[in-house]
């Protein structure tokens, strides 16, 4: 089944404790992206990757890092999480010249 | 860059009635306008999209209209059903696969 898989689904952590949210897709998509969803603000892009070893900042990249060492994986790294990074995070992918985004099921992060 | 405004933020309609969600965009170069539906506990899913060379597109009970001059596009859902209850997002495509999303509309269908 074609899908984007994020882990974990829920995560509670404390300020300053490094964490990684994993994202993997099985559709051989070139493009992958991370979004955060906050009430009243919609989906805002954090980082995106056009292909392996090619990443770029989205609209709200501060406090986040990403890497794209393999085509299928695009982890989101919070080196020193802060409470304002409490949010619902989505990974998405697309490929083949298609604009249609396939989203994961989301990761609800709470930073205390 | 692109800015997408979506209204209303919440919408409640009786089952069987129609629902309309409206979006405006700022960048006249945007050429692709998808709508995503997000059900509780799930990621957004594409339900319909329209390109800038088309004024209207319909798929069963849902339709999207685009007014390029006014930079408006709208989602129309007719004969609403309980399963239409969800959060809906509009978006505008800026190129390089960059989608800018609206703020979302929480649609509730009342039985």
Short mmCIF file of C-alpha atoms in Angstrom, two decimals, chain A:
data_model
loop_
_atom_site.label_atom_id
_atom_site.label_comp_id
_atom_site.label_asym_id
_atom_site.label_seq_id
_atom_site.Cartn_x
_atom_site.Cartn_y
_atom_site.Cartn_z
CA UNK A 1 0.00 0.00 0.00
CA UNK A 2 1.32 3.43 -1.00
CA UNK A 3 1.83 5.48 2.13
CA UNK A 4 3.80 8.00 4.12
CA UNK A 5 4.68 6.71 7.58
CA UNK A 6 5.52 8.98 10.48
CA UNK A 7 6.70 7.97 13.92
CA UNK A 8 5.87 8.48 16.66
CA UNK A 9 2.18 9.48 16.54
CA UNK A 10 2.37 11.18 19.92
CA UNK A 11 5.38 12.57 21.75
CA UNK A 12 5.69 14.45 25.03
CA UNK A 13 9.09 15.82 25.88
CA UNK A 14 10.78 18.52 27.91
CA UNK A 15 12.47 21.71 26.84
CA UNK A 16 15.97 21.16 25.47
CA UNK A 17 15.83 17.39 24.99
CA UNK A 18 16.79 16.55 21.42
CA UNK A 19 14.25 14.54 19.45
CA UNK A 20 13.75 13.13 15.97
CA UNK A 21 10.49 12.49 14.16
CA UNK A 22 10.91 9.95 11.39
CA UNK A 23 9.20 9.98 8.01
CA UNK A 24 9.35 7.31 5.36
CA UNK A 25 7.54 6.92 2.01
CA UNK A 26 7.31 3.85 -0.21
CA UNK A 27 6.30 5.58 -3.45
CA UNK A 28 9.79 6.45 -4.72
CA UNK A 29 8.88 10.15 -4.52
CA UNK A 30 11.59 12.73 -5.14
CA UNK A 31 9.95 15.51 -3.14
CA UNK A 32 9.33 15.41 0.60
CA UNK A 33 8.26 18.12 2.99
CA UNK A 34 7.47 18.83 6.63
CA UNK A 35 4.56 20.98 7.80
CA UNK A 36 3.31 22.07 11.17
CA UNK A 37 -0.38 22.62 11.83
CA UNK A 38 -1.52 25.14 14.42
CA UNK A 39 -5.08 26.35 15.12
CA UNK A 40 -5.96 29.36 13.01
CA UNK A 41 -2.70 29.19 11.06
CA UNK A 42 -3.30 26.24 8.78
CA UNK A 43 -0.37 24.19 7.49
CA UNK A 44 2.97 25.95 7.37
CA UNK A 45 5.98 24.49 5.62
CA UNK A 46 9.08 23.90 7.75
CA UNK A 47 11.57 22.33 5.32
CA UNK A 48 11.40 20.54 2.02
CA UNK A 49 13.63 18.33 -0.10
CA UNK A 50 13.59 18.08 -3.88
CA UNK A 51 15.76 14.94 -3.86
CA UNK A 52 18.53 13.11 -1.99
CA UNK A 53 20.99 15.54 -0.37
CA UNK A 54 18.90 18.54 -1.54
CA UNK A 55 17.02 20.36 1.23
CA UNK A 56 15.76 23.91 1.65
CA UNK A 57 13.98 26.07 4.18
CA UNK A 58 10.25 26.57 4.11
CA UNK A 59 8.36 29.36 5.81
CA UNK A 60 9.06 28.45 9.46
CA UNK A 61 12.44 26.67 9.65
CA UNK A 62 13.78 28.16 12.89
CA UNK A 63 14.58 25.52 15.50
CA UNK A 64 14.38 22.59 13.08
CA UNK A 65 16.81 20.53 11.04
CA UNK A 66 16.29 17.90 8.37
CA UNK A 67 18.39 15.46 6.39
CA UNK A 68 17.80 13.48 3.20
CA UNK A 69 20.43 10.77 2.97
CA UNK A 70 18.10 8.29 1.29
CA UNK A 71 15.20 8.88 -1.07
CA UNK A 72 12.60 7.25 1.16
CA UNK A 73 13.46 8.91 4.49
CA UNK A 74 13.21 12.52 5.61
CA UNK A 75 13.61 12.88 9.39
CA UNK A 76 12.75 16.08 11.26
CA UNK A 77 15.17 16.96 14.05
CA UNK A 78 14.55 19.31 16.96
CA UNK A 79 17.94 19.78 18.61
CA UNK A 80 16.67 21.86 21.53
CA UNK A 81 12.85 21.82 21.58
CA UNK A 82 10.96 24.72 23.11
CA UNK A 83 7.30 25.03 24.14
CA UNK A 84 6.47 27.09 21.03
CA UNK A 85 7.25 24.00 18.98
CA UNK A 86 4.27 22.21 20.51
CA UNK A 87 2.24 21.42 17.41
CA UNK A 88 0.86 18.78 15.05
CA UNK A 89 3.47 17.83 12.47
CA UNK A 90 2.90 16.31 9.06
CA UNK A 91 5.30 14.81 6.58
CA UNK A 92 4.27 14.76 2.91
CA UNK A 93 5.68 13.55 -0.38
CA UNK A 94 5.03 13.77 -4.09
CA UNK A 95 6.78 12.78 -7.28
CA UNK A 96 6.66 12.19 -11.00
CA UNK A 97 5.90 15.82 -11.80
CA UNK A 98 2.63 15.56 -9.87
CA UNK A 99 1.64 18.30 -7.47
CA UNK A 100 -0.60 16.03 -5.40
CA UNK A 101 0.80 15.70 -1.89
CA UNK A 102 0.52 12.47 0.08
CA UNK A 103 0.47 13.15 3.82
CA UNK A 104 1.40 11.00 6.77
CA UNK A 105 -0.98 10.58 9.71
CA UNK A 106 0.72 13.24 11.81
CA UNK A 107 2.82 13.51 14.97
CA UNK A 108 1.36 15.39 17.91
CA UNK A 109 4.29 16.91 19.81
CA UNK A 110 4.05 18.52 23.23
CA UNK A 111 7.10 20.30 24.66
CA UNK A 112 6.80 21.00 28.38
#
